[in-house]
Coordinates of C-alpha atoms and ligand atoms in Angstrom, one line a residue:
M1 CA 20.2 -20.8 27.0
N2 CA 18.5 -17.4 26.5
K3 CA 21.0 -14.8 27.5
L4 CA 18.8 -11.8 26.7
Y5 CA 17.6 -9.7 29.6
P6 CA 13.9 -10.6 30.2
S7 CA 11.8 -8.6 27.9
P8 CA 9.6 -5.9 29.3
K9 CA 6.2 -7.1 30.5
G10 CA 2.8 -5.4 30.7
D11 CA 1.1 -2.4 29.0
I12 CA 4.1 -0.1 29.5
V13 CA 3.2 2.3 26.6
S14 CA -0.3 3.7 26.5
Y15 CA -2.3 3.9 23.3
A16 CA -2.1 7.7 23.4
S17 CA 1.7 7.6 23.7
A18 CA 1.9 5.1 20.8
K19 CA -0.2 7.5 18.7
E20 CA 1.9 10.5 19.7
Y21 CA 5.1 8.6 18.7
E22 CA 3.5 7.7 15.3
K23 CA 2.4 11.3 14.7
N24 CA 6.0 12.5 15.1
I25 CA 7.6 9.8 13.0
P26 CA 8.4 12.2 10.0
V27 CA 10.2 14.8 12.2
M28 CA 11.9 12.2 14.4
V29 CA 13.2 10.2 11.4
E30 CA 14.5 13.4 9.8
S31 CA 16.5 14.3 13.0
V32 CA 17.8 10.8 13.4
N33 CA 18.9 10.7 9.8
S34 CA 20.6 14.1 10.1
I35 CA 22.5 13.2 13.3
M36 CA 23.6 9.8 12.0
T37 CA 24.6 11.1 8.6
N38 CA 26.8 13.7 10.1
L39 CA 28.8 11.3 12.3
N40 CA 32.5 11.2 11.2
S41 CA 32.6 7.4 11.2
I42 CA 29.3 6.9 9.5
E43 CA 30.7 5.2 6.3
N44 CA 32.5 2.7 8.4
L45 CA 29.5 2.2 10.8
I46 CA 27.2 1.3 7.8
G47 CA 29.8 -0.9 6.1
G48 CA 30.1 1.3 3.0
N49 CA 26.4 0.9 2.1
P50 CA 24.6 3.9 0.5
L51 CA 23.1 6.2 3.1
S52 CA 19.7 5.5 1.7
V53 CA 19.9 1.9 3.2
M54 CA 20.4 3.5 6.6
H55 CA 17.6 6.0 6.0
E56 CA 15.2 3.3 5.0
N57 CA 16.1 1.3 8.1
H58 CA 15.2 4.3 10.3
I59 CA 11.7 4.5 8.7
H60 CA 11.1 0.8 9.1
H61 CA 12.3 1.1 12.7
A62 CA 9.9 3.8 13.5
K63 CA 6.9 2.0 11.9
F64 CA 7.8 -1.2 13.5
M65 CA 8.2 0.4 17.0
T66 CA 4.8 2.0 16.6
N67 CA 3.3 -1.5 16.2
I68 CA 5.2 -2.7 19.2
F69 CA 3.9 0.2 21.3
K70 CA 0.3 -0.2 20.1
L71 CA 0.4 -3.9 20.9
N72 CA 2.8 -3.8 23.9
D73 CA 4.2 -7.0 22.4
Y74 CA 7.8 -7.1 23.7
E75 CA 8.3 -10.8 22.8
L76 CA 7.8 -9.7 19.2
L77 CA 10.3 -6.9 19.7
R78 CA 12.9 -9.2 21.1
N79 CA 12.5 -11.8 18.3
T80 CA 12.6 -9.2 15.6
L81 CA 15.7 -7.5 17.1
K82 CA 17.6 -10.7 16.4
W83 CA 16.6 -10.6 12.8
V84 CA 17.4 -6.9 12.4
L85 CA 20.9 -7.3 13.8
S86 CA 21.7 -10.4 11.8
S87 CA 20.4 -9.2 8.5
Y88 CA 22.0 -5.7 8.7
R89 CA 25.3 -7.1 10.0
S90 CA 25.4 -9.5 7.1
R91 CA 25.2 -6.5 4.8
G92 CA 28.2 -4.9 6.6
F93 CA 26.5 -2.7 9.3
K94 CA 28.7 -2.7 12.4
S95 CA 27.5 -3.4 16.0
K96 CA 28.5 0.1 17.0
Y97 CA 26.0 1.5 14.5
F98 CA 23.1 0.0 16.4
H99 CA 24.3 1.4 19.7
K100 CA 24.7 4.8 18.1
E101 CA 21.2 4.5 16.5
I102 CA 19.5 3.7 19.7
E103 CA 21.2 6.5 21.6
T104 CA 20.2 8.9 18.8
W105 CA 16.6 7.7 19.0
I106 CA 16.6 8.3 22.8
K107 CA 17.9 11.9 22.3
V108 CA 15.4 12.7 19.5
I109 CA 12.5 11.2 21.4
N110 CA 13.4 13.4 24.4
E111 CA 13.6 16.4 22.3
N112 CA 10.4 15.9 20.3
L113 CA 7.8 14.1 22.5
D114 CA 6.1 15.5 25.6
S115 CA 7.5 14.2 28.9
N116 CA 4.7 11.7 29.7
T117 CA 5.1 10.1 26.3
S118 CA 8.8 10.1 26.2
S119 CA 9.1 8.6 29.7
E120 CA 7.0 5.6 28.7
I121 CA 8.7 5.1 25.4
I122 CA 12.3 5.6 26.6
K123 CA 11.9 2.7 29.0
I124 CA 11.6 0.4 26.0
Y125 CA 14.6 2.1 24.2
E126 CA 16.7 1.7 27.4
W127 CA 15.8 -2.0 27.4
L128 CA 16.9 -2.2 23.8
K129 CA 20.2 -0.5 24.6
S130 CA 20.9 -2.8 27.5
T131 CA 20.2 -5.9 25.5
L132 CA 21.9 -5.3 22.2
D133 CA 25.2 -7.0 23.2
H134 CA 23.4 -10.0 24.5
V135 CA 21.4 -10.4 21.2
E136 CA 24.7 -10.1 19.3
E137 CA 26.2 -13.0 21.3
E138 CA 23.1 -15.0 20.8
I139 CA 23.0 -14.7 17.1
S140 CA 26.7 -15.5 16.7
D141 CA 26.0 -18.7 18.7
K142 CA 23.3 -19.9 16.4
T143 CA 23.7 -21.7 13.1
N144 CA 21.1 -19.6 11.4
E145 CA 19.4 -22.4 9.5
I146 CA 15.8 -23.0 8.9
E147 CA 14.5 -26.1 10.6
Y148 CA 12.7 -28.4 8.2
P149 CA 9.8 -30.2 10.0
F150 CA 9.0 -32.9 7.4
D151 CA 10.7 -36.2 6.4
S152 CA 13.9 -36.4 4.4
D153 CA 12.3 -37.4 1.1
W154 CA 10.3 -34.2 1.2
E155 CA 13.5 -32.3 2.2
K156 CA 15.3 -33.7 -0.9
N157 CA 12.4 -32.5 -3.1
K158 CA 12.4 -29.1 -1.3
N159 CA 16.2 -28.8 -1.9
K160 CA 15.8 -29.6 -5.6
F161 CA 13.0 -27.1 -6.1
F162 CA 14.9 -24.5 -4.1
N163 CA 18.0 -24.9 -6.4
L164 CA 15.8 -24.6 -9.5
L165 CA 14.4 -21.3 -8.1
I166 CA 17.7 -19.9 -7.1
N167 CA 19.1 -20.7 -10.6
G168 CA 16.0 -19.1 -12.2
N169 CA 15.2 -22.4 -14.0
S170 CA 11.6 -21.8 -14.7
S171 CA 10.8 -24.6 -17.1
E172 CA 12.5 -27.3 -15.0
A173 CA 10.8 -26.0 -11.9
L174 CA 7.4 -26.4 -13.7
S175 CA 8.3 -29.9 -14.9
F176 CA 9.4 -30.8 -11.4
S177 CA 6.1 -29.5 -9.9
K178 CA 4.1 -31.6 -12.5
S179 CA 6.1 -34.7 -11.5
I180 CA 5.1 -34.2 -7.8
V181 CA 1.5 -33.0 -8.0
H182 CA -1.1 -35.5 -9.1
D183 CA -4.1 -34.8 -6.9
K184 CA -5.5 -32.6 -4.1
E185 CA -3.3 -34.1 -1.4
S186 CA 0.0 -33.9 -3.3
L187 CA -0.9 -30.3 -4.3
E188 CA -1.3 -29.4 -0.6
D189 CA 2.0 -31.1 0.2
F190 CA 3.7 -29.3 -2.6
Y191 CA 2.5 -25.9 -1.4
T192 CA 3.3 -26.4 2.3
K193 CA 6.3 -28.7 2.2
I194 CA 8.1 -27.5 -0.9
I195 CA 7.1 -24.0 -2.0
T196 CA 6.8 -22.6 1.6
Y197 CA 10.2 -23.9 2.8
S198 CA 11.9 -23.1 -0.5
M199 CA 10.8 -19.5 -0.2
Y200 CA 11.9 -19.4 3.5
E201 CA 15.4 -20.5 2.2
V202 CA 15.3 -17.8 -0.5
G203 CA 14.5 -15.3 2.3
L204 CA 17.5 -16.5 4.4
L205 CA 19.9 -16.1 1.5
W206 CA 18.5 -12.6 0.9
E207 CA 18.8 -11.8 4.6
K208 CA 22.5 -12.9 4.6
G209 CA 23.1 -10.8 1.5
L210 CA 24.0 -13.9 -0.6
I211 CA 21.5 -13.4 -3.3
S212 CA 20.3 -10.2 -5.0
V213 CA 16.8 -8.7 -4.9
A214 CA 16.4 -9.7 -8.6
Q215 CA 17.1 -13.4 -7.8
E216 CA 14.5 -13.3 -5.0
H217 CA 12.0 -11.6 -7.3
L218 CA 12.7 -14.2 -10.0
A219 CA 12.1 -17.0 -7.5
T220 CA 8.8 -15.5 -6.4
S221 CA 7.6 -15.0 -10.0
I222 CA 8.5 -18.6 -10.9
V223 CA 6.4 -19.8 -7.9
M224 CA 3.5 -17.6 -8.9
R225 CA 3.5 -18.9 -12.5
I226 CA 3.6 -22.5 -11.3
M227 CA 0.8 -21.8 -8.9
S228 CA -1.3 -20.4 -11.7
F229 CA -0.7 -23.6 -13.7
L230 CA -1.6 -25.8 -10.8
Y231 CA -4.7 -23.7 -10.1
M232 CA -6.0 -24.2 -13.6
N233 CA -5.4 -27.9 -13.5
F234 CA -6.3 -29.0 -10.0
I235 CA -8.3 -26.4 -8.1
L236 CA -11.4 -25.6 -10.1
V237 CA -13.7 -27.8 -7.9
E238 CA -17.3 -27.6 -7.0
N239 CA -18.3 -25.1 -4.3
I240 CA -20.1 -27.0 -1.6
K241 CA -19.4 -24.8 1.3
G242 CA -19.9 -21.1 2.0
K243 CA -18.0 -18.0 0.9
A244 CA -14.7 -16.8 2.2
I245 CA -12.7 -13.6 1.5
V246 CA -8.9 -14.3 1.5
T247 CA -6.5 -11.4 1.4
A248 CA -3.1 -10.0 2.6
S249 CA -3.4 -7.1 5.0
S250 CA -3.0 -3.5 4.2
N251 CA 0.6 -2.6 3.4
E252 CA 1.4 -6.4 3.1
Y253 CA 3.2 -7.1 -0.2
H254 CA 3.9 -10.8 0.5
E255 CA 1.1 -12.7 -1.3
V256 CA 2.2 -16.3 -1.8
G257 CA 1.0 -17.3 1.7
A258 CA -2.4 -15.8 1.2
R259 CA -2.7 -17.4 -2.2
I260 CA -1.8 -20.8 -0.8
I261 CA -4.5 -20.4 1.8
S262 CA -7.0 -19.3 -0.8
D263 CA -6.2 -22.4 -3.1
I264 CA -6.4 -24.8 -0.1
L265 CA -9.8 -23.4 1.0
E266 CA -11.1 -23.6 -2.6
L267 CA -9.9 -27.2 -2.8
D268 CA -12.0 -27.9 0.3
G269 CA -15.1 -26.6 -1.4
W270 CA -15.2 -23.0 -0.4
N271 CA -16.2 -20.2 -2.7
V272 CA -13.1 -18.0 -2.3
I273 CA -12.8 -14.4 -3.2
Y274 CA -9.1 -13.9 -3.3
L275 CA -8.0 -10.3 -3.2
G276 CA -4.2 -10.6 -3.2
A277 CA -1.6 -8.3 -1.6
N278 CA -1.9 -4.9 0.2
V279 CA -5.7 -4.4 0.4
P280 CA -6.5 -1.1 2.3
N281 CA -8.7 -1.6 5.3
E282 CA -11.6 0.6 4.0
E283 CA -11.6 -1.3 0.7
L284 CA -11.7 -4.6 2.5
I285 CA -14.6 -3.4 4.7
K286 CA -16.5 -2.3 1.6
I287 CA -16.2 -5.7 -0.1
I288 CA -17.1 -7.5 3.1
H289 CA -20.4 -5.5 3.1
E290 CA -21.0 -6.3 -0.5
E291 CA -20.1 -10.0 -0.5
K292 CA -21.2 -11.0 3.0
P293 CA -18.8 -13.9 3.3
D294 CA -19.0 -16.6 6.0
F295 CA -15.5 -15.6 7.2
I296 CA -12.5 -13.5 6.2
S297 CA -9.0 -14.7 6.3
I298 CA -6.1 -12.2 6.5
S299 CA -2.4 -13.0 5.9
V300 CA 0.3 -10.9 7.7
A301 CA 4.0 -11.5 7.0
M302 CA 5.5 -8.3 8.4
A303 CA 5.2 -7.6 12.1
F304 CA 4.8 -3.9 11.3
N305 CA 1.5 -4.6 9.7
M306 CA -0.1 -6.1 12.8
S307 CA -1.4 -2.9 14.4
G308 CA -3.2 -2.1 11.1
V309 CA -4.9 -5.4 11.3
K310 CA -5.8 -4.8 14.9
D311 CA -7.5 -1.5 13.8
L312 CA -9.3 -3.3 11.0
I313 CA -10.7 -5.8 13.4
S314 CA -11.8 -3.1 15.8
Q315 CA -13.7 -1.5 12.9
I316 CA -15.4 -4.7 12.0
R317 CA -16.3 -5.5 15.6
S318 CA -17.9 -2.1 16.0
D319 CA -20.0 -2.4 12.7
S320 CA -23.5 -3.6 13.6
N321 CA -24.0 -4.8 10.0
L322 CA -21.0 -7.2 10.4
D323 CA -22.2 -8.9 13.6
N324 CA -20.5 -12.3 14.2
M325 CA -18.2 -11.9 11.3
K326 CA -15.6 -14.7 11.7
I327 CA -12.0 -13.6 11.3
L328 CA -9.1 -15.9 10.7
L329 CA -5.5 -14.6 10.8
G330 CA -2.2 -16.3 9.9
G331 CA 1.1 -15.8 8.2
Y332 CA 4.8 -15.5 8.8
A333 CA 4.4 -12.6 11.3
F334 CA 2.7 -14.9 13.8
T335 CA 5.6 -17.3 13.8
F336 CA 7.6 -14.8 15.9
G337 CA 5.7 -15.5 19.0
R338 CA 2.2 -16.3 20.1
E339 CA 1.8 -13.2 22.4
A340 CA 0.1 -11.3 19.5
Q341 CA -2.8 -13.7 19.7
N342 CA -4.0 -12.2 23.0
K343 CA -3.7 -8.7 21.7
I344 CA -5.6 -9.0 18.5
E345 CA -9.2 -9.9 18.7
A346 CA -9.4 -12.5 15.9
D347 CA -11.6 -15.6 16.2
K348 CA -8.6 -17.7 15.4
I349 CA -4.9 -17.3 14.5
A350 CA -3.8 -20.4 12.6
L351 CA -0.3 -21.4 11.8
S352 CA -0.8 -24.2 9.2
S353 CA -3.0 -25.0 6.3
C354 CA -4.5 -28.0 8.3
E355 CA -5.5 -25.6 11.1
T356 CA -7.0 -23.3 8.5
V357 CA -9.2 -26.0 6.9
E358 CA -10.2 -27.5 10.3
T359 CA -11.2 -24.0 11.6
A360 CA -13.2 -23.2 8.5
R361 CA -15.0 -26.5 8.6
L362 CA -15.8 -26.1 12.2
W363 CA -17.3 -22.6 11.6
W364 CA -19.3 -24.0 8.7
D365 CA -20.6 -26.9 10.7
D366 CA -21.5 -24.6 13.6
K367 CA -23.4 -22.3 11.3
N368 CA -25.3 -25.2 9.6
E369 CA -25.9 -27.2 12.7
V370 CA -29.6 -28.4 12.9
K371 CA -31.0 -26.8 16.1
F372 CA -33.6 -28.9 17.9
Ligands
B12_1 C1 9.3 -13.0 -1.7 C2 9.5 -12.0 -0.5 C3 9.3 -10.7 -0.7 C4 8.6 -10.1 -1.9 C5 7.1 -10.5 -1.9 C6 6.5 -10.6 -3.3 C7 5.2 -11.3 -3.4 N1 4.6 -11.0 -4.5 O1 4.7 -12.0 -2.5 C8 8.8 -8.6 -1.8 C9 10.1 -8.2 -2.6 C10 7.7 -7.7 -2.2 C11 9.2 -8.5 -0.3 C12 9.2 -7.3 0.4 C13 9.7 -7.1 1.7 N2 10.2 -8.1 2.5 CO1 10.1 -10.0 2.0 N3 10.3 -11.8 1.7 C14 10.0 -12.6 0.7 C15 10.3 -14.0 1.1 C16 11.7 -14.4 0.5 C17 9.3 -15.1 0.6 C18 7.9 -14.8 1.1 C19 7.1 -16.0 0.7 O2 6.6 -16.2 -0.4 N4 7.0 -17.0 1.6 C20 6.3 -18.3 1.4 C21 5.0 -18.3 2.0 C22 4.2 -19.5 1.5 O3 5.1 -18.5 3.4 P1 4.2 -17.7 4.5 O4 3.8 -16.4 3.9 O5 4.8 -17.8 5.8 O6 2.8 -18.6 4.4 C23 2.6 -19.8 5.0 C24 2.1 -19.7 6.4 O7 2.6 -18.6 7.1 C25 0.6 -19.7 6.4 N5 -0.1 -18.5 6.1 C26 0.2 -17.4 5.4 N6 -0.8 -16.5 5.4 C27 -1.8 -17.0 6.1 C28 -3.1 -16.5 6.4 C29 -3.9 -17.3 7.1 C30 -5.3 -16.7 7.5 C31 -3.5 -18.5 7.7 C32 -4.4 -19.3 8.5 C33 -2.2 -19.0 7.4 C34 -1.4 -18.3 6.6 O8 0.4 -20.6 5.3 C35 1.4 -20.4 4.3 C36 1.7 -21.8 3.7 O9 2.5 -22.7 4.4 C37 10.3 -14.0 2.6 C38 11.0 -15.1 3.3 C39 10.1 -15.8 4.3 N7 10.6 -16.3 5.4 O10 8.9 -15.9 4.1 C40 10.9 -12.5 2.8 C41 10.6 -11.8 4.2 C42 9.2 -12.1 4.7 N8 10.7 -10.4 3.8 C43 11.3 -9.7 4.7 C44 11.5 -8.3 4.6 C45 12.4 -7.6 5.6 C46 10.9 -7.5 3.5 C47 10.9 -6.0 3.4 C48 10.8 -5.2 4.6 C49 12.2 -5.7 2.6 C50 12.5 -4.3 2.3 N9 13.6 -3.8 2.9 O11 11.7 -3.6 1.7 C51 9.7 -5.8 2.4 C52 8.4 -5.5 3.1 C53 7.3 -5.2 2.1 C54 5.9 -5.2 2.7 N10 5.4 -4.0 3.1 O12 5.2 -6.2 2.9 C55 11.8 -10.5 5.8 C56 11.0 -10.3 7.1 C57 11.8 -10.4 8.3 C58 11.0 -10.2 9.6 N11 11.7 -10.4 10.7 O13 9.9 -9.9 9.7 C59 11.8 -12.0 5.3 C60 11.5 -13.1 6.3 C61 13.1 -12.2 4.6 C62 14.2 -12.5 5.6 N12 14.6 -13.8 5.9 O14 14.8 -11.6 6.1 N13 9.5 -9.7 0.2

């Protein structure tokens, strides 16, 4: 049962207020940092972590809230709140810290933003304050496991690969991959059923503070090296379809998902220009003009990058030289709720590699349909 208060509905925060909040982030973060740092109980509230961890949280908070306000997506806020509480609590932050933090944000917003803006924004902060305890209850009820949606043989393989990643066993992980991947189909399975879910498990351990950042980096680099090997051996196929640009969004450092989508499209015969992580909007627009792809595909893992993607799409839609440019979005950020789909004007938001390939094929067929 969902014990949270219903999340706010409708366009509560205007775009102008969201921009005003964003403009004031540096000064507001500084005030929040200063008030929180000077609390007598601060060491206890943040569980003995260095103050820099708290300061970083305040910056992430403000950037994330800007996105929420620009999109008015309160389902995303509610789902992310659970993650914030669970991951910071597992690092030692106390429940009282979050109450204090929200109260401080309300005070600082009142002091720094004009009354119209603050009255819109504080409605959302008041909701956050009233729902904190309910979220806490909800996360202590849940087992905090990742549901595995494929059969138990694949799950065993995933568990084996995950253990090799966690133990940093690069050569065995490569041998294991070679024993599983024989052709196009098994490669796709390996990507979506083994790599993807092993990395989600790595993320969960990191979130609970059970592995170090170095262990997570090592797991990612083993995956990337294996993907390069598999690419050289299986993916160089003939291009029989059109051109696609695949990239992670601006400020998006998670690149494995985009790379998987790139390889899978290439396997399906697309000529893929794969740009990797963190491509600034203006650079992406430039290369779209130069390469004139049939579609572009953008990966977003962090919810705080969504409004940047929304801005990018608005720029593309208003550019007369990019008329009818097809835009496909996907990535971990969209698994937090489908509401974002109505707020971002993509042609399609896909959640799986199958959906990606099907969508791309459909666009290709539409474009090449013989018209009588
Ligand atoms: C490795 C990792 C990192 C690495 C990434 C390195 C790299 N070169 O890629 C680094 C260290 C940089 C990193 C940084 C951060 N990370 Co990180 N990271 C991860 C981790 C463990 C794995 C990511 C991954 O490779 N997943 C596997 C891929 C294959 O899955 P995927 O991206 O979902 O892709 C699949 C689908 O979504 C889909 N798809 C993906 N893209 C697209 C695109 C299209 C068009 C389509 C159709 C489909 C599609 O297809 C893929 C195949 O199945 C995740 C855990 C997780 N749950 O993903 C955390 C995770 C995403 N990170 C997290 C966080 C918090 C951060 C940081 C904020 C940490 C910090 N304090 O700095 C920063 C943010 C940096 C930034 N601005 O982007 C959180 C996010 C929580 C949340 N609620 O949003 C997670 C979930 C960890 C956790 N459980 O808490 N991270």
